[in-house]
Amino acid sequence: MGGMLGLAVATLGGDRFKSVVVGGAAPGPNPKDRYTQLAGLLENGLDGYLETVPRELRFGVRNNDPEALRATALATAADPDFSLEAPIAPVLVYNGGDDPAAARAKAMQEKTPPIVFYHEFPGLDHRMGFQRSDVVLPTVLPFLSKASRGALD
């Protein structure tokens, strides 16, 4: 599940989880225009959208269902802002230091309660934040363990 969907879960359904981990996204105003534009690109299939995707990622994107992606984009565009101002469950937000979301996450740190934790991985970009489990999991797994025991500080 993507970072925006993770933020939606933490914002709208946090009472159903012991904790939420969000990678590659930042709390704050929902970029509704971006998702409306994405839905428009997907209106006639994947071809229009694929032109916006870096060549090295196109193979993986080709295997997606364009109608499902469009529905997700439209639903995300309709969602409220994901500010995490009052989450119910602990949330870990992580980003690669070279991910554009990292700067937005830094800006939101002072606006979110202490139940929201932030971690930045220097040298990783957006994609590497998902691919480099050897770097990310040593931070994520202890968070999940502590959250399940109610031992976060």
PDB file of N, CA, C and O in Angstrom, residues 2-8 11 22 24-40 72-83 99-101 104 108 126:
ATOM      1  N   GLY A   2       0.516   2.269  -0.696  1.00  0.00           N
ATOM      2  CA  GLY A   2       1.342   3.460  -0.795  1.00  0.00           C
ATOM      3  C   GLY A   2       1.283   4.332   0.439  1.00  0.00           C
ATOM      4  O   GLY A   2       0.441   4.159   1.326  1.00  0.00           O
ATOM      5  N   GLY A   3       2.199   5.297   0.487  1.00  0.00           N
ATOM      6  CA  GLY A   3       2.287   6.181   1.639  1.00  0.00           C
ATOM      7  C   GLY A   3       1.037   7.008   1.874  1.00  0.00           C
ATOM      8  O   GLY A   3       0.618   7.219   3.012  1.00  0.00           O
ATOM      9  N   MET A   4       0.404   7.492   0.789  1.00  0.00           N
ATOM     10  CA  MET A   4      -0.825   8.277   0.959  1.00  0.00           C
ATOM     11  C   MET A   4      -1.935   7.410   1.551  1.00  0.00           C
ATOM     12  O   MET A   4      -2.703   7.864   2.394  1.00  0.00           O
ATOM     13  N   LEU A   5      -2.008   6.154   1.123  1.00  0.00           N
ATOM     14  CA  LEU A   5      -3.015   5.262   1.706  1.00  0.00           C
ATOM     15  C   LEU A   5      -2.682   4.970   3.165  1.00  0.00           C
ATOM     16  O   LEU A   5      -3.577   4.872   4.001  1.00  0.00           O
ATOM     17  N   GLY A   6      -1.398   4.871   3.479  1.00  0.00           N
ATOM     18  CA  GLY A   6      -0.996   4.688   4.876  1.00  0.00           C
ATOM     19  C   GLY A   6      -1.403   5.873   5.728  1.00  0.00           C
ATOM     20  O   GLY A   6      -1.873   5.715   6.865  1.00  0.00           O
ATOM     21  N   LEU A   7      -1.238   7.085   5.189  1.00  0.00           N
ATOM     22  CA  LEU A   7      -1.671   8.277   5.920  1.00  0.00           C
ATOM     23  C   LEU A   7      -3.192   8.287   6.093  1.00  0.00           C
ATOM     24  O   LEU A   7      -3.701   8.685   7.146  1.00  0.00           O
ATOM     25  N   ALA A   8      -3.905   7.823   5.081  1.00  0.00           N
ATOM     26  CA  ALA A   8      -5.368   7.748   5.197  1.00  0.00           C
ATOM     27  C   ALA A   8      -5.764   6.764   6.285  1.00  0.00           C
ATOM     28  O   ALA A   8      -6.659   7.038   7.094  1.00  0.00           O
ATOM     29  N   THR A  11      -5.100   8.332   9.627  1.00  0.00           N
ATOM     30  CA  THR A  11      -6.000   9.447   9.899  1.00  0.00           C
ATOM     31  C   THR A  11      -7.432   8.986  10.132  1.00  0.00           C
ATOM     32  O   THR A  11      -8.103   9.451  11.042  1.00  0.00           O
ATOM     33  N   VAL A  22       4.317   4.485   7.683  1.00  0.00           N
ATOM     34  CA  VAL A  22       4.103   5.184   6.417  1.00  0.00           C
ATOM     35  C   VAL A  22       5.464   5.505   5.819  1.00  0.00           C
ATOM     36  O   VAL A  22       6.255   6.221   6.434  1.00  0.00           O
ATOM     37  N   GLY A  24       7.637   7.016   2.447  1.00  0.00           N
ATOM     38  CA  GLY A  24       7.598   7.751   1.197  1.00  0.00           C
ATOM     39  C   GLY A  24       6.456   8.742   1.083  1.00  0.00           C
ATOM     40  O   GLY A  24       5.994   9.028  -0.009  1.00  0.00           O
ATOM     41  N   ALA A  25       6.003   9.264   2.187  1.00  0.00           N
ATOM     42  CA  ALA A  25       4.932  10.261   2.176  1.00  0.00           C
ATOM     43  C   ALA A  25       5.113  11.158   3.390  1.00  0.00           C
ATOM     44  O   ALA A  25       5.905  10.860   4.276  1.00  0.00           O
ATOM     45  N   ALA A  26       4.360  12.236   3.411  1.00  0.00           N
ATOM     46  CA  ALA A  26       4.440  13.154   4.548  1.00  0.00           C
ATOM     47  C   ALA A  26       3.042  13.619   4.911  1.00  0.00           C
ATOM     48  O   ALA A  26       2.212  13.839   4.034  1.00  0.00           O
ATOM     49  N   PRO A  27       2.766  13.747   6.200  1.00  0.00           N
ATOM     50  CA  PRO A  27       1.462  14.270   6.590  1.00  0.00           C
ATOM     51  C   PRO A  27       1.316  15.714   6.141  1.00  0.00           C
ATOM     52  O   PRO A  27       2.302  16.402   5.910  1.00  0.00           O
ATOM     53  N   GLY A  28       0.092  16.122   6.013  1.00  0.00           N
ATOM     54  CA  GLY A  28      -0.169  17.500   5.629  1.00  0.00           C
ATOM     55  C   GLY A  28      -1.303  17.587   4.642  1.00  0.00           C
ATOM     56  O   GLY A  28      -2.055  16.629   4.477  1.00  0.00           O
ATOM     57  N   PRO A  29      -1.411  18.708   3.983  1.00  0.00           N
ATOM     58  CA  PRO A  29      -2.508  18.871   3.032  1.00  0.00           C
ATOM     59  C   PRO A  29      -2.462  17.811   1.937  1.00  0.00           C
ATOM     60  O   PRO A  29      -1.399  17.472   1.428  1.00  0.00           O
ATOM     61  N   ASN A  30      -3.609  17.275   1.621  1.00  0.00           N
ATOM     62  CA  ASN A  30      -3.724  16.274   0.570  1.00  0.00           C
ATOM     63  C   ASN A  30      -3.512  16.956  -0.780  1.00  0.00           C
ATOM     64  O   ASN A  30      -4.216  17.902  -1.104  1.00  0.00           O
ATOM     65  N   PRO A  31      -2.537  16.469  -1.586  1.00  0.00           N
ATOM     66  CA  PRO A  31      -2.319  17.067  -2.910  1.00  0.00           C
ATOM     67  C   PRO A  31      -3.407  16.617  -3.888  1.00  0.00           C
ATOM     68  O   PRO A  31      -3.168  15.863  -4.823  1.00  0.00           O
ATOM     69  N   LYS A  32      -4.629  17.080  -3.649  1.00  0.00           N
ATOM     70  CA  LYS A  32      -5.799  16.642  -4.416  1.00  0.00           C
ATOM     71  C   LYS A  32      -5.611  16.837  -5.926  1.00  0.00           C
ATOM     72  O   LYS A  32      -5.997  15.985  -6.717  1.00  0.00           O
ATOM     73  N   ASP A  33      -5.028  17.967  -6.317  1.00  0.00           N
ATOM     74  CA  ASP A  33      -4.851  18.247  -7.744  1.00  0.00           C
ATOM     75  C   ASP A  33      -3.970  17.188  -8.405  1.00  0.00           C
ATOM     76  O   ASP A  33      -4.215  16.798  -9.549  1.00  0.00           O
ATOM     77  N   ARG A  34      -2.954  16.754  -7.692  1.00  0.00           N
ATOM     78  CA  ARG A  34      -2.046  15.741  -8.242  1.00  0.00           C
ATOM     79  C   ARG A  34      -2.795  14.441  -8.522  1.00  0.00           C
ATOM     80  O   ARG A  34      -2.610  13.810  -9.560  1.00  0.00           O
ATOM     81  N   TYR A  35      -3.688  14.063  -7.609  1.00  0.00           N
ATOM     82  CA  TYR A  35      -4.423  12.809  -7.794  1.00  0.00           C
ATOM     83  C   TYR A  35      -5.533  12.943  -8.836  1.00  0.00           C
ATOM     84  O   TYR A  35      -5.825  11.997  -9.564  1.00  0.00           O
ATOM     85  N   THR A  36      -6.122  14.124  -8.955  1.00  0.00           N
ATOM     86  CA  THR A  36      -7.111  14.362 -10.008  1.00  0.00           C
ATOM     87  C   THR A  36      -6.428  14.289 -11.373  1.00  0.00           C
ATOM     88  O   THR A  36      -6.955  13.699 -12.317  1.00  0.00           O
ATOM     89  N   GLN A  37      -5.215  14.856 -11.463  1.00  0.00           N
ATOM     90  CA  GLN A  37      -4.448  14.796 -12.704  1.00  0.00           C
ATOM     91  C   GLN A  37      -4.086  13.348 -13.041  1.00  0.00           C
ATOM     92  O   GLN A  37      -4.201  12.919 -14.187  1.00  0.00           O
ATOM     93  N   LEU A  38      -3.671  12.583 -12.048  1.00  0.00           N
ATOM     94  CA  LEU A  38      -3.333  11.176 -12.258  1.00  0.00           C
ATOM     95  C   LEU A  38      -4.549  10.409 -12.765  1.00  0.00           C
ATOM     96  O   LEU A  38      -4.446   9.613 -13.703  1.00  0.00           O
ATOM     97  N   ALA A  39      -5.708  10.644 -12.169  1.00  0.00           N
ATOM     98  CA  ALA A  39      -6.928   9.969 -12.614  1.00  0.00           C
ATOM     99  C   ALA A  39      -7.220  10.299 -14.075  1.00  0.00           C
ATOM    100  O   ALA A  39      -7.621   9.422 -14.853  1.00  0.00           O
ATOM    101  N   GLY A  40      -6.986  11.561 -14.464  1.00  0.00           N
ATOM    102  CA  GLY A  40      -7.190  11.951 -15.856  1.00  0.00           C
ATOM    103  C   GLY A  40      -6.242  11.230 -16.795  1.00  0.00           C
ATOM    104  O   GLY A  40      -6.642  10.791 -17.884  1.00  0.00           O
ATOM    105  N   THR A  72      -8.331   4.468  -7.223  1.00  0.00           N
ATOM    106  CA  THR A  72      -7.545   4.851  -6.044  1.00  0.00           C
ATOM    107  C   THR A  72      -7.199   6.339  -6.095  1.00  0.00           C
ATOM    108  O   THR A  72      -7.290   7.042  -5.085  1.00  0.00           O
ATOM    109  N   ALA A  73      -6.813   6.826  -7.273  1.00  0.00           N
ATOM    110  CA  ALA A  73      -6.479   8.248  -7.419  1.00  0.00           C
ATOM    111  C   ALA A  73      -7.697   9.123  -7.143  1.00  0.00           C
ATOM    112  O   ALA A  73      -7.601  10.136  -6.435  1.00  0.00           O
ATOM    113  N   LEU A  74      -8.859   8.748  -7.666  1.00  0.00           N
ATOM    114  CA  LEU A  74     -10.072   9.535  -7.436  1.00  0.00           C
ATOM    115  C   LEU A  74     -10.465   9.516  -5.961  1.00  0.00           C
ATOM    116  O   LEU A  74     -10.862  10.540  -5.397  1.00  0.00           O
ATOM    117  N   ALA A  75     -10.343   8.343  -5.327  1.00  0.00           N
ATOM    118  CA  ALA A  75     -10.675   8.243  -3.898  1.00  0.00           C
ATOM    119  C   ALA A  75      -9.712   9.070  -3.060  1.00  0.00           C
ATOM    120  O   ALA A  75     -10.114   9.762  -2.120  1.00  0.00           O
ATOM    121  N   THR A  76      -8.431   9.039  -3.397  1.00  0.00           N
ATOM    122  CA  THR A  76      -7.434   9.804  -2.654  1.00  0.00           C
ATOM    123  C   THR A  76      -7.677  11.300  -2.833  1.00  0.00           C
ATOM    124  O   THR A  76      -7.563  12.075  -1.880  1.00  0.00           O
ATOM    125  N   ALA A  77      -8.043  11.725  -4.045  1.00  0.00           N
ATOM    126  CA  ALA A  77      -8.322  13.142  -4.297  1.00  0.00           C
ATOM    127  C   ALA A  77      -9.518  13.625  -3.482  1.00  0.00           C
ATOM    128  O   ALA A  77      -9.599  14.798  -3.131  1.00  0.00           O
ATOM    129  N   ALA A  78     -10.431  12.733  -3.160  1.00  0.00           N
ATOM    130  CA  ALA A  78     -11.632  13.109  -2.403  1.00  0.00           C
ATOM    131  C   ALA A  78     -11.407  13.068  -0.892  1.00  0.00           C
ATOM    132  O   ALA A  78     -12.230  13.564  -0.119  1.00  0.00           O
ATOM    133  N   ASP A  79     -10.297  12.475  -0.464  1.00  0.00           N
ATOM    134  CA  ASP A  79     -10.037  12.326   0.967  1.00  0.00           C
ATOM    135  C   ASP A  79      -9.702  13.660   1.624  1.00  0.00           C
ATOM    136  O   ASP A  79      -9.246  14.595   0.966  1.00  0.00           O
ATOM    137  N   PRO A  80      -9.867  13.725   2.939  1.00  0.00           N
ATOM    138  CA  PRO A  80      -9.488  14.939   3.660  1.00  0.00           C
ATOM    139  C   PRO A  80      -7.962  15.064   3.737  1.00  0.00           C
ATOM    140  O   PRO A  80      -7.238  14.172   3.309  1.00  0.00           O
ATOM    141  N   ASP A  81      -7.517  16.149   4.289  1.00  0.00           N
ATOM    142  CA  ASP A  81      -6.086  16.311   4.510  1.00  0.00           C
ATOM    143  C   ASP A  81      -5.610  15.280   5.523  1.00  0.00           C
ATOM    144  O   ASP A  81      -6.343  14.901   6.437  1.00  0.00           O
ATOM    145  N   PHE A  82      -4.390  14.846   5.356  1.00  0.00           N
ATOM    146  CA  PHE A  82      -3.805  13.831   6.223  1.00  0.00           C
ATOM    147  C   PHE A  82      -2.792  14.486   7.144  1.00  0.00           C
ATOM    148  O   PHE A  82      -1.593  14.301   7.019  1.00  0.00           O
ATOM    149  N   SER A  83      -3.271  15.278   8.074  1.00  0.00           N
ATOM    150  CA  SER A  83      -2.385  16.084   8.903  1.00  0.00           C
ATOM    151  C   SER A  83      -1.777  15.322  10.069  1.00  0.00           C
ATOM    152  O   SER A  83      -0.780  15.732  10.626  1.00  0.00           O
ATOM    153  N   ASP A  99      14.193  11.912  -0.904  1.00  0.00           N
ATOM    154  CA  ASP A  99      12.791  11.831  -1.315  1.00  0.00           C
ATOM    155  C   ASP A  99      12.176  13.220  -1.137  1.00  0.00           C
ATOM    156  O   ASP A  99      12.350  13.840  -0.089  1.00  0.00           O
ATOM    157  N   PRO A 100      11.451  13.740  -2.138  1.00  0.00           N
ATOM    158  CA  PRO A 100      10.814  15.051  -1.967  1.00  0.00           C
ATOM    159  C   PRO A 100       9.897  15.126  -0.741  1.00  0.00           C
ATOM    160  O   PRO A 100       9.722  16.196  -0.162  1.00  0.00           O
ATOM    161  N   ALA A 101       9.344  14.005  -0.320  1.00  0.00           N
ATOM    162  CA  ALA A 101       8.461  13.994   0.858  1.00  0.00           C
ATOM    163  C   ALA A 101       9.231  14.268   2.145  1.00  0.00           C
ATOM    164  O   ALA A 101       8.639  14.665   3.146  1.00  0.00           O
ATOM    165  N   ARG A 104       8.799  17.847   3.375  1.00  0.00           N
ATOM    166  CA  ARG A 104       7.446  18.063   3.894  1.00  0.00           C
ATOM    167  C   ARG A 104       7.286  17.404   5.259  1.00  0.00           C
ATOM    168  O   ARG A 104       6.645  17.954   6.157  1.00  0.00           O
ATOM    169  N   MET A 108       6.384  19.139   9.042  1.00  0.00           N
ATOM    170  CA  MET A 108       5.205  18.742   9.815  1.00  0.00           C
ATOM    171  C   MET A 108       5.550  18.260  11.221  1.00  0.00           C
ATOM    172  O   MET A 108       4.667  18.137  12.068  1.00  0.00           O
ATOM    173  N   HIS A 126      13.030   8.162  -3.056  1.00  0.00           N
ATOM    174  CA  HIS A 126      11.686   7.621  -2.814  1.00  0.00           C
ATOM    175  C   HIS A 126      11.640   6.106  -3.056  1.00  0.00           C
ATOM    176  O   HIS A 126      11.199   5.345  -2.205  1.00  0.00           O
TER     177      HIS A 126
END
